[in-house]
Short mmCIF file of N, CA and C in Angstrom, two decimals:
data_model
loop_
_atom_site.label_atom_id
_atom_site.label_comp_id
_atom_site.label_asym_id
_atom_site.label_seq_id
_atom_site.Cartn_x
_atom_site.Cartn_y
_atom_site.Cartn_z
N MET A 453 -57.72 -49.73 60.21
CA MET A 453 -57.81 -48.58 59.67
C MET A 453 -58.76 -48.27 58.39
N GLN A 454 -59.85 -47.43 58.20
CA GLN A 454 -60.48 -47.36 57.05
C GLN A 454 -59.74 -46.20 55.85
N GLN A 455 -59.77 -46.79 55.05
CA GLN A 455 -59.06 -45.62 54.25
C GLN A 455 -60.22 -44.95 53.31
N ASN A 456 -59.52 -43.36 52.79
CA ASN A 456 -60.89 -42.94 52.10
C ASN A 456 -60.81 -43.26 50.84
N PRO A 457 -62.53 -43.91 50.35
CA PRO A 457 -62.28 -44.36 49.63
C PRO A 457 -62.02 -43.66 48.11
N LEU A 458 -62.40 -42.33 47.83
CA LEU A 458 -62.55 -41.25 47.12
C LEU A 458 -61.69 -41.09 46.16
N THR A 459 -60.20 -40.75 47.42
CA THR A 459 -58.65 -40.59 46.86
C THR A 459 -57.72 -41.39 47.15
N ASN A 460 -58.29 -42.53 48.16
CA ASN A 460 -56.65 -43.07 48.80
C ASN A 460 -55.60 -43.41 49.52
N LYS A 461 -55.99 -41.49 50.05
CA LYS A 461 -54.87 -40.91 50.39
C LYS A 461 -55.48 -40.93 51.79
N LYS A 462 -54.16 -40.54 52.68
CA LYS A 462 -54.47 -40.50 54.03
C LYS A 462 -54.80 -38.92 54.17
N HIS A 463 -55.69 -38.79 55.66
CA HIS A 463 -55.91 -37.42 56.22
C HIS A 463 -55.20 -36.74 56.58
N ARG A 464 -55.33 -35.09 56.50
CA ARG A 464 -54.49 -34.83 57.31
C ARG A 464 -54.54 -33.75 58.51
N ALA A 465 -54.49 -34.33 59.69
CA ALA A 465 -55.19 -33.64 61.19
C ALA A 465 -53.86 -32.94 61.59
N PHE A 466 -54.47 -31.91 62.16
CA PHE A 466 -54.05 -31.36 63.81
C PHE A 466 -54.48 -31.44 64.61
N LEU A 467 -53.50 -32.08 65.65
CA LEU A 467 -54.13 -32.03 67.09
C LEU A 467 -53.35 -31.67 67.83
N ALA A 468 -53.98 -31.16 69.08
CA ALA A 468 -53.67 -30.06 70.24
C ALA A 468 -53.15 -31.59 71.63
N LEU A 469 -52.10 -31.12 71.93
CA LEU A 469 -52.37 -31.97 73.25
C LEU A 469 -52.03 -31.23 74.23
N GLY A 470 -52.47 -31.22 75.81
CA GLY A 470 -52.24 -30.61 77.20
C GLY A 470 -52.28 -31.42 77.85
N SER A 471 -51.12 -30.66 78.65
CA SER A 471 -50.98 -31.65 80.40
C SER A 471 -50.50 -30.46 81.29
N ASN A 472 -51.60 -30.73 82.19
CA ASN A 472 -51.02 -30.06 83.65
C ASN A 472 -51.01 -30.84 84.90
N LEU A 473 -50.98 -32.30 84.79
CA LEU A 473 -51.14 -33.04 86.21
C LEU A 473 -50.15 -34.19 85.92
N GLY A 474 -49.25 -34.61 86.96
CA GLY A 474 -48.23 -35.12 86.88
C GLY A 474 -47.04 -35.23 86.01
N ASP A 475 -46.35 -35.87 85.40
CA ASP A 475 -45.29 -35.78 84.79
C ASP A 475 -45.07 -35.19 83.27
N ARG A 476 -45.82 -34.16 83.03
CA ARG A 476 -46.11 -33.56 82.16
C ARG A 476 -45.40 -33.53 80.69
N GLN A 477 -44.07 -33.78 81.11
CA GLN A 477 -43.27 -33.66 79.55
C GLN A 477 -43.44 -35.10 79.01
N LYS A 478 -43.10 -35.91 80.33
CA LYS A 478 -43.51 -37.48 80.11
C LYS A 478 -45.19 -38.29 79.14
N THR A 479 -46.18 -37.25 79.70
CA THR A 479 -46.98 -37.84 79.49
C THR A 479 -47.45 -37.14 78.14
N LEU A 480 -46.71 -36.01 77.86
CA LEU A 480 -46.83 -35.69 76.40
C LEU A 480 -45.75 -36.59 75.52
N LEU A 481 -44.72 -37.26 75.87
CA LEU A 481 -43.72 -37.96 74.58
C LEU A 481 -45.04 -39.40 75.06
N GLN A 482 -45.96 -39.59 76.00
CA GLN A 482 -45.97 -41.20 75.84
C GLN A 482 -47.13 -40.67 75.12
N THR A 483 -48.12 -39.98 74.85
CA THR A 483 -48.83 -39.28 73.76
C THR A 483 -48.65 -39.36 72.17
N VAL A 484 -47.45 -38.46 72.09
CA VAL A 484 -46.95 -38.78 70.62
C VAL A 484 -47.07 -40.19 70.16
N GLY A 485 -46.49 -41.13 71.14
CA GLY A 485 -45.84 -42.29 70.76
C GLY A 485 -47.09 -42.97 70.43
N LEU A 486 -48.45 -43.19 71.57
CA LEU A 486 -49.55 -44.14 71.12
C LEU A 486 -50.07 -43.20 70.24
N ILE A 487 -50.31 -42.12 69.28
CA ILE A 487 -50.55 -41.63 68.29
C ILE A 487 -50.21 -42.04 66.99
N GLU A 488 -48.98 -41.60 67.32
CA GLU A 488 -47.91 -42.89 66.01
C GLU A 488 -48.42 -44.23 65.77
N ARG A 489 -48.82 -44.96 66.96
CA ARG A 489 -49.22 -46.28 66.82
C ARG A 489 -50.67 -46.47 66.39
N ARG A 490 -51.04 -45.68 66.87
CA ARG A 490 -52.71 -45.81 66.40
C ARG A 490 -53.41 -45.17 65.88
N ILE A 491 -52.69 -43.82 65.56
CA ILE A 491 -53.64 -43.09 64.79
C ILE A 491 -53.06 -42.49 63.70
N GLY A 492 -51.75 -42.32 63.55
CA GLY A 492 -50.88 -42.31 62.09
C GLY A 492 -50.04 -41.76 62.34
N GLN A 493 -48.74 -41.32 60.67
CA GLN A 493 -47.74 -40.55 60.88
C GLN A 493 -47.30 -39.07 61.74
N VAL A 494 -46.79 -39.04 63.01
CA VAL A 494 -46.75 -37.47 63.10
C VAL A 494 -45.53 -37.18 62.11
N SER A 495 -46.20 -35.88 61.66
CA SER A 495 -45.23 -35.62 60.14
C SER A 495 -44.73 -34.42 60.73
N GLN A 496 -45.35 -33.55 61.71
CA GLN A 496 -44.38 -32.32 62.46
C GLN A 496 -45.03 -31.98 63.93
N LYS A 497 -43.90 -31.49 64.53
CA LYS A 497 -44.21 -31.58 66.12
C LYS A 497 -44.14 -29.96 66.41
N SER A 498 -44.92 -29.09 66.81
CA SER A 498 -44.50 -27.66 67.48
C SER A 498 -43.49 -28.04 68.67
N SER A 499 -42.80 -26.97 68.94
CA SER A 499 -42.11 -26.81 70.55
C SER A 499 -43.08 -27.43 71.72
N VAL A 500 -43.11 -27.33 72.47
CA VAL A 500 -44.03 -28.00 73.19
C VAL A 500 -43.88 -26.30 74.48
N ILE A 501 -45.08 -25.92 74.65
CA ILE A 501 -44.97 -24.58 75.30
C ILE A 501 -45.42 -24.50 76.79
N GLU A 502 -45.28 -23.66 77.54
CA GLU A 502 -45.90 -23.94 79.37
C GLU A 502 -46.67 -22.31 79.00
N THR A 503 -48.20 -22.29 79.43
CA THR A 503 -48.69 -21.81 79.62
C THR A 503 -50.35 -21.32 80.68
N PRO A 504 -50.69 -20.43 81.18
CA PRO A 504 -51.52 -20.74 82.15
C PRO A 504 -52.56 -21.68 81.53
N ALA A 505 -53.39 -22.17 82.45
CA ALA A 505 -54.70 -22.42 82.38
C ALA A 505 -55.67 -21.90 81.39
N TRP A 506 -56.58 -22.31 80.91
CA TRP A 506 -57.49 -21.22 80.26
C TRP A 506 -58.71 -21.94 80.83
N GLY A 507 -59.76 -21.02 80.52
CA GLY A 507 -61.52 -21.16 81.09
C GLY A 507 -61.27 -21.44 82.60
N VAL A 508 -61.12 -22.25 83.25
CA VAL A 508 -60.65 -22.52 84.61
C VAL A 508 -59.22 -21.75 85.03
N THR A 509 -58.97 -20.59 85.75
CA THR A 509 -57.63 -20.04 85.26
C THR A 509 -56.40 -20.19 86.78
N ASP A 510 -57.37 -20.91 87.89
CA ASP A 510 -57.38 -20.91 89.20
C ASP A 510 -56.13 -22.13 89.08
N LEU A 511 -55.81 -23.17 88.05
CA LEU A 511 -55.34 -23.92 87.91
C LEU A 511 -53.57 -24.57 87.75
N PRO A 512 -53.06 -25.38 87.89
CA PRO A 512 -51.68 -25.54 87.39
C PRO A 512 -51.24 -24.79 86.05
N ASP A 513 -49.84 -24.46 85.26
CA ASP A 513 -49.84 -24.36 83.96
C ASP A 513 -50.11 -25.20 83.41
N TYR A 514 -50.31 -25.38 81.54
CA TYR A 514 -49.94 -26.88 80.65
C TYR A 514 -49.19 -26.42 80.11
N LEU A 515 -48.53 -27.55 79.89
CA LEU A 515 -47.96 -27.75 78.43
C LEU A 515 -48.52 -27.93 77.41
N ASN A 516 -48.16 -27.47 76.34
CA ASN A 516 -48.82 -27.58 75.41
C ASN A 516 -48.26 -27.54 73.79
N GLN A 517 -48.71 -28.63 72.77
CA GLN A 517 -47.70 -29.34 71.91
C GLN A 517 -48.86 -29.15 70.88
N VAL A 518 -48.71 -29.14 69.72
CA VAL A 518 -49.66 -29.51 68.43
C VAL A 518 -48.79 -30.07 67.44
N LEU A 519 -49.39 -31.24 67.28
CA LEU A 519 -49.21 -32.20 65.81
C LEU A 519 -49.63 -32.32 65.02
N GLU A 520 -49.06 -32.14 63.22
CA GLU A 520 -49.38 -32.65 62.10
C GLU A 520 -49.32 -33.81 62.36
N VAL A 521 -50.84 -34.40 61.71
CA VAL A 521 -50.64 -35.87 61.65
C VAL A 521 -51.53 -36.23 60.50
N TYR A 522 -51.06 -37.96 59.78
CA TYR A 522 -51.69 -38.12 58.21
C TYR A 522 -51.87 -39.25 58.80
N THR A 523 -53.32 -39.67 58.69
CA THR A 523 -54.02 -40.87 59.17
C THR A 523 -55.10 -41.20 58.11
N GLU A 524 -55.51 -42.59 58.13
CA GLU A 524 -56.75 -42.92 57.51
C GLU A 524 -57.78 -43.42 57.80
N LEU A 525 -57.63 -42.50 59.03
CA LEU A 525 -59.20 -42.35 60.36
C LEU A 525 -60.15 -42.04 59.45
N TRP A 526 -61.66 -41.77 59.84
CA TRP A 526 -62.53 -40.85 59.81
C TRP A 526 -62.32 -40.15 60.82
N PRO A 527 -62.98 -38.68 60.60
CA PRO A 527 -63.11 -37.86 61.59
C PRO A 527 -63.94 -38.82 62.83
N LEU A 528 -64.84 -39.06 62.86
CA LEU A 528 -65.60 -39.85 64.67
C LEU A 528 -64.52 -41.34 64.76
N ASP A 529 -63.89 -42.10 64.06
CA ASP A 529 -62.76 -43.10 64.70
C ASP A 529 -61.94 -41.96 65.29
N LEU A 530 -61.46 -40.95 65.01
CA LEU A 530 -60.11 -40.37 65.39
C LEU A 530 -60.65 -39.91 66.59
N ILE A 531 -61.71 -39.51 66.60
CA ILE A 531 -62.54 -38.82 67.97
C ILE A 531 -62.20 -39.98 69.09
N LYS A 532 -62.53 -41.09 68.86
CA LYS A 532 -62.73 -42.31 69.45
C LYS A 532 -61.22 -42.65 69.85
N THR A 533 -60.39 -42.61 69.64
CA THR A 533 -59.04 -43.44 69.28
C THR A 533 -58.43 -42.22 70.41
N THR A 534 -58.89 -40.60 69.99
CA THR A 534 -57.88 -39.91 71.26
C THR A 534 -58.58 -40.00 72.37
N LEU A 535 -59.88 -40.32 72.44
CA LEU A 535 -61.05 -40.06 74.25
C LEU A 535 -60.06 -42.04 74.56
N GLU A 536 -59.83 -43.16 73.58
CA GLU A 536 -59.75 -43.85 74.19
C GLU A 536 -57.58 -43.93 75.19
N ILE A 537 -56.97 -43.30 74.15
CA ILE A 537 -55.49 -42.55 74.78
C ILE A 537 -56.02 -41.77 75.98
N GLU A 538 -56.58 -40.72 75.83
CA GLU A 538 -56.40 -40.24 77.18
C GLU A 538 -57.07 -40.97 78.71
N ASN A 539 -58.05 -42.05 78.10
CA ASN A 539 -58.26 -42.60 79.37
C ASN A 539 -57.17 -43.32 79.73
N GLU A 540 -56.24 -43.96 79.02
CA GLU A 540 -55.39 -44.66 78.50
C GLU A 540 -54.20 -44.34 80.04
N LEU A 541 -53.97 -43.05 79.58
CA LEU A 541 -52.95 -42.20 80.06
C LEU A 541 -53.37 -41.79 81.63
N GLY A 542 -54.94 -41.69 82.14
CA GLY A 542 -55.19 -41.26 83.26
C GLY A 542 -56.06 -39.89 83.27
N ARG A 543 -56.97 -40.03 81.95
CA ARG A 543 -57.40 -38.51 82.02
C ARG A 543 -59.09 -38.44 82.82
N GLU A 544 -59.17 -38.02 83.66
CA GLU A 544 -60.39 -38.07 84.02
C GLU A 544 -61.36 -36.91 83.85
N ARG A 545 -62.50 -37.24 83.82
CA ARG A 545 -63.44 -35.84 83.35
C ARG A 545 -64.18 -35.78 84.58
N LYS A 546 -64.13 -34.49 85.28
CA LYS A 546 -64.59 -34.23 86.77
C LYS A 546 -65.25 -32.79 86.40
N GLN A 547 -64.33 -32.04 85.78
CA GLN A 547 -65.15 -30.12 85.66
C GLN A 547 -64.52 -30.14 84.32
N LYS A 548 -65.42 -29.31 83.63
CA LYS A 548 -65.23 -28.69 82.26
C LYS A 548 -64.01 -27.60 82.39
N TRP A 549 -63.32 -28.05 81.49
CA TRP A 549 -61.90 -27.03 81.49
C TRP A 549 -61.03 -27.44 82.69
N GLY A 550 -61.12 -28.17 83.45
CA GLY A 550 -60.29 -28.86 84.50
C GLY A 550 -58.69 -29.66 84.39
N SER A 551 -58.49 -29.57 85.47
CA SER A 551 -57.32 -30.08 85.42
C SER A 551 -57.39 -31.43 84.76
N ARG A 552 -55.66 -31.87 83.62
CA ARG A 552 -56.03 -33.39 83.37
C ARG A 552 -54.34 -34.04 83.27
N SER A 553 -54.67 -34.78 83.16
CA SER A 553 -53.08 -35.85 82.57
C SER A 553 -53.05 -35.27 81.31
N ILE A 554 -53.93 -35.36 79.91
CA ILE A 554 -53.59 -34.80 79.09
C ILE A 554 -54.97 -35.11 78.26
N ASP A 555 -55.06 -34.00 77.41
CA ASP A 555 -55.86 -33.70 76.51
C ASP A 555 -55.47 -33.44 75.05
N ILE A 556 -56.69 -34.48 74.15
CA ILE A 556 -55.98 -34.08 72.53
C ILE A 556 -57.60 -33.67 72.46
N ASP A 557 -57.29 -32.32 71.43
CA ASP A 557 -58.10 -32.13 70.77
C ASP A 557 -58.06 -31.98 69.34
N ILE A 558 -58.33 -32.28 68.48
CA ILE A 558 -58.51 -32.45 66.94
C ILE A 558 -58.90 -30.68 66.62
N LEU A 559 -57.91 -29.94 66.20
CA LEU A 559 -58.12 -28.62 65.51
C LEU A 559 -58.52 -28.52 64.13
N TYR A 560 -57.83 -29.93 63.44
CA TYR A 560 -58.47 -29.48 62.09
C TYR A 560 -58.63 -30.87 61.09
N PHE A 561 -59.41 -30.86 60.41
CA PHE A 561 -59.28 -32.33 59.29
C PHE A 561 -59.20 -31.82 58.25
N ASN A 562 -58.13 -32.04 57.40
CA ASN A 562 -58.53 -31.78 56.28
C ASN A 562 -58.80 -30.39 56.01
N ASP A 563 -59.85 -29.88 55.15
CA ASP A 563 -60.30 -28.39 54.85
C ASP A 563 -61.56 -28.44 55.33
N TRP A 564 -61.66 -29.47 56.50
CA TRP A 564 -63.19 -29.75 56.51
C TRP A 564 -64.03 -29.06 57.72
N HIS A 565 -65.19 -28.72 57.03
CA HIS A 565 -66.30 -28.39 58.68
C HIS A 565 -67.52 -29.51 58.54
N PHE A 566 -66.86 -30.15 59.87
CA PHE A 566 -67.94 -31.30 60.16
C PHE A 566 -68.52 -31.28 61.60
N SER A 567 -69.82 -31.26 61.97
CA SER A 567 -70.41 -31.14 63.23
C SER A 567 -71.30 -31.97 63.12
N THR A 568 -71.06 -32.84 64.88
CA THR A 568 -72.53 -33.91 65.34
C THR A 568 -72.03 -33.50 66.93
N PRO A 569 -72.99 -34.04 67.53
CA PRO A 569 -73.06 -33.55 68.57
C PRO A 569 -71.78 -33.86 69.65
N GLY A 570 -71.20 -34.64 69.21
CA GLY A 570 -69.44 -35.01 70.28
C GLY A 570 -68.34 -34.47 69.35
N LEU A 571 -68.90 -34.25 68.55
CA LEU A 571 -67.32 -33.51 67.40
C LEU A 571 -67.54 -32.49 66.46
N ILE A 572 -67.12 -31.24 66.64
CA ILE A 572 -67.14 -30.63 66.20
C ILE A 572 -65.62 -30.27 65.36
N ILE A 573 -65.37 -30.21 63.84
CA ILE A 573 -64.42 -29.59 63.42
C ILE A 573 -64.25 -28.68 62.58
N PRO A 574 -63.69 -27.09 62.28
CA PRO A 574 -62.25 -27.40 63.08
C PRO A 574 -63.08 -27.07 64.47
N HIS A 575 -62.01 -27.46 65.31
CA HIS A 575 -62.13 -26.95 66.78
C HIS A 575 -62.63 -25.55 67.11
N PRO A 576 -64.11 -25.63 67.93
CA PRO A 576 -64.67 -24.04 67.90
C PRO A 576 -64.05 -23.39 68.36
N PHE A 577 -62.86 -23.37 69.27
CA PHE A 577 -61.93 -22.42 70.14
C PHE A 577 -60.59 -22.02 69.46
N ILE A 578 -60.26 -22.42 68.73
CA ILE A 578 -59.22 -22.01 67.72
C ILE A 578 -58.93 -20.72 68.24
N ALA A 579 -59.63 -20.11 67.35
CA ALA A 579 -59.34 -18.55 67.16
C ALA A 579 -59.34 -17.19 68.53
N GLN A 580 -59.61 -18.19 69.36
CA GLN A 580 -59.70 -17.37 70.85
C GLN A 580 -58.46 -17.84 71.55
N ARG A 581 -57.88 -19.21 71.31
CA ARG A 581 -56.58 -19.55 72.19
C ARG A 581 -54.92 -19.63 71.94
N ASP A 582 -54.40 -18.65 72.45
CA ASP A 582 -52.98 -18.73 72.17
C ASP A 582 -52.43 -20.15 72.14
N PHE A 583 -52.24 -20.48 73.42
CA PHE A 583 -52.06 -22.15 73.60
C PHE A 583 -51.97 -22.75 72.17
N VAL A 584 -53.07 -22.84 71.61
CA VAL A 584 -53.16 -23.46 70.57
C VAL A 584 -52.49 -22.87 68.84
N LEU A 585 -53.15 -21.08 69.10
CA LEU A 585 -52.35 -21.36 67.58
C LEU A 585 -51.18 -20.66 67.70
N ARG A 586 -50.46 -20.02 69.01
CA ARG A 586 -48.75 -20.52 68.74
C ARG A 586 -48.54 -21.38 68.79
N PRO A 587 -48.64 -22.52 69.03
CA PRO A 587 -47.43 -23.75 68.57
C PRO A 587 -48.37 -24.34 67.09
N LEU A 588 -49.65 -23.72 67.03
CA LEU A 588 -50.04 -24.19 65.27
C LEU A 588 -49.50 -23.56 64.50
N CYS A 589 -48.89 -22.19 64.80
CA CYS A 589 -48.30 -21.39 63.80
C CYS A 589 -46.57 -21.73 63.35
N GLU A 590 -46.15 -22.32 64.23
CA GLU A 590 -44.32 -23.12 64.08
C GLU A 590 -44.58 -23.98 62.90
N ILE A 591 -45.82 -24.76 62.63
CA ILE A 591 -45.85 -25.82 61.83
C ILE A 591 -46.92 -25.94 61.24
N ALA A 592 -47.61 -24.68 61.20
CA ALA A 592 -48.75 -24.58 59.49
C ALA A 592 -49.28 -23.21 59.56
N SER A 593 -48.61 -22.36 59.76
CA SER A 593 -48.85 -20.67 59.76
C SER A 593 -49.49 -20.17 58.54
N ASP A 594 -49.63 -20.86 57.49
CA ASP A 594 -50.18 -20.91 56.26
C ASP A 594 -51.84 -21.22 56.08
N PHE A 595 -51.65 -22.50 57.00
CA PHE A 595 -53.00 -23.33 57.17
C PHE A 595 -54.83 -22.15 57.03
N GLU A 596 -55.51 -22.68 56.36
CA GLU A 596 -56.67 -21.48 56.24
C GLU A 596 -57.38 -22.48 57.21
N HIS A 597 -58.05 -21.79 58.23
CA HIS A 597 -59.47 -22.42 58.81
C HIS A 597 -60.65 -22.11 57.65
N PRO A 598 -61.20 -23.14 57.69
CA PRO A 598 -62.03 -23.23 56.77
C PRO A 598 -63.44 -22.42 56.85
N VAL A 599 -63.70 -22.25 58.06
CA VAL A 599 -65.30 -21.34 58.10
C VAL A 599 -64.83 -20.21 58.35
N LEU A 600 -63.37 -19.60 59.05
CA LEU A 600 -63.05 -18.39 59.52
C LEU A 600 -62.10 -17.76 57.70
N LYS A 601 -61.93 -18.27 56.91
CA LYS A 601 -61.37 -18.20 55.96
C LYS A 601 -60.00 -16.73 56.34
N GLN A 602 -59.55 -17.31 57.04
CA GLN A 602 -58.07 -16.96 57.62
C GLN A 602 -56.88 -17.79 58.02
N ASN A 603 -55.88 -17.84 57.73
CA ASN A 603 -54.68 -18.48 57.73
C ASN A 603 -54.48 -18.40 59.52
N ASN A 604 -53.55 -19.51 60.08
CA ASN A 604 -53.44 -19.71 61.57
C ASN A 604 -52.80 -18.16 62.16
N PHE A 605 -52.11 -17.58 61.43
CA PHE A 605 -50.94 -16.55 61.08
C PHE A 605 -51.91 -15.73 61.39
N SER A 606 -52.72 -15.28 60.69
CA SER A 606 -53.37 -14.41 60.84
C SER A 606 -54.70 -14.17 61.92
N LEU A 607 -55.12 -15.54 61.86
CA LEU A 607 -55.44 -15.93 63.84
C LEU A 607 -55.10 -15.50 64.89
N PHE A 608 -53.66 -15.73 65.08
CA PHE A 608 -52.83 -15.66 65.52
C PHE A 608 -52.30 -13.89 66.20
N SER A 609 -52.64 -13.75 64.84
CA SER A 609 -52.22 -11.80 65.01
C SER A 609 -53.26 -11.24 65.59
N GLY A 610 -54.27 -11.77 65.48
CA GLY A 610 -55.23 -10.88 65.65
C GLY A 610 -55.60 -10.77 67.22
N LEU A 611 -55.02 -12.00 68.18
CA LEU A 611 -55.46 -12.30 69.62
C LEU A 611 -54.48 -11.12 70.22
N LYS A 612 -55.32 -11.04 71.49
CA LYS A 612 -54.68 -10.41 72.48
C LYS A 612 -53.74 -11.17 73.19
N HIS A 613 -52.05 -11.39 73.12
CA HIS A 613 -51.32 -12.08 73.85
C HIS A 613 -51.05 -11.82 75.54
N GLU A 614 -50.95 -12.88 76.20
CA GLU A 614 -50.54 -12.59 77.29
C GLU A 614 -49.00 -12.19 77.33
N GLN A 615 -48.78 -11.26 78.65
CA GLN A 615 -47.59 -11.03 78.66
C GLN A 615 -46.71 -11.76 79.81
#
């Protein structure tokens, strides 16, 4: 793993997990284990919540969870590793926002704003997704979105929530 040569400290990342195929709970547990082995220390885990599909809405419900992870990986290494974990756990990319055994999104990486063709940090849809903000608020309600300059609690409070 690469270390940050400037600070010699680990990076703080928030990852969102989602699963709506197969044994969803088992897949989330396996994902957390693989993240701990390949990415870094999981310092906090939100509750697992069940939510309706987003984007394409006629799909099975998702189990969602957010993790706070400390890693020595840089963003492009992190996305590469999360994609490898998804593939290993049976993720098939057939349809945008389609069903999946596992989805791992990088929500935040430190307080950085980072954009490449394959990765945008912070995740561009954080402020629109109840299923991300609700568990994120459990573990990091005061963390400030580096672009929107609002903390997660404020973003969550501004959403129209599903009943």
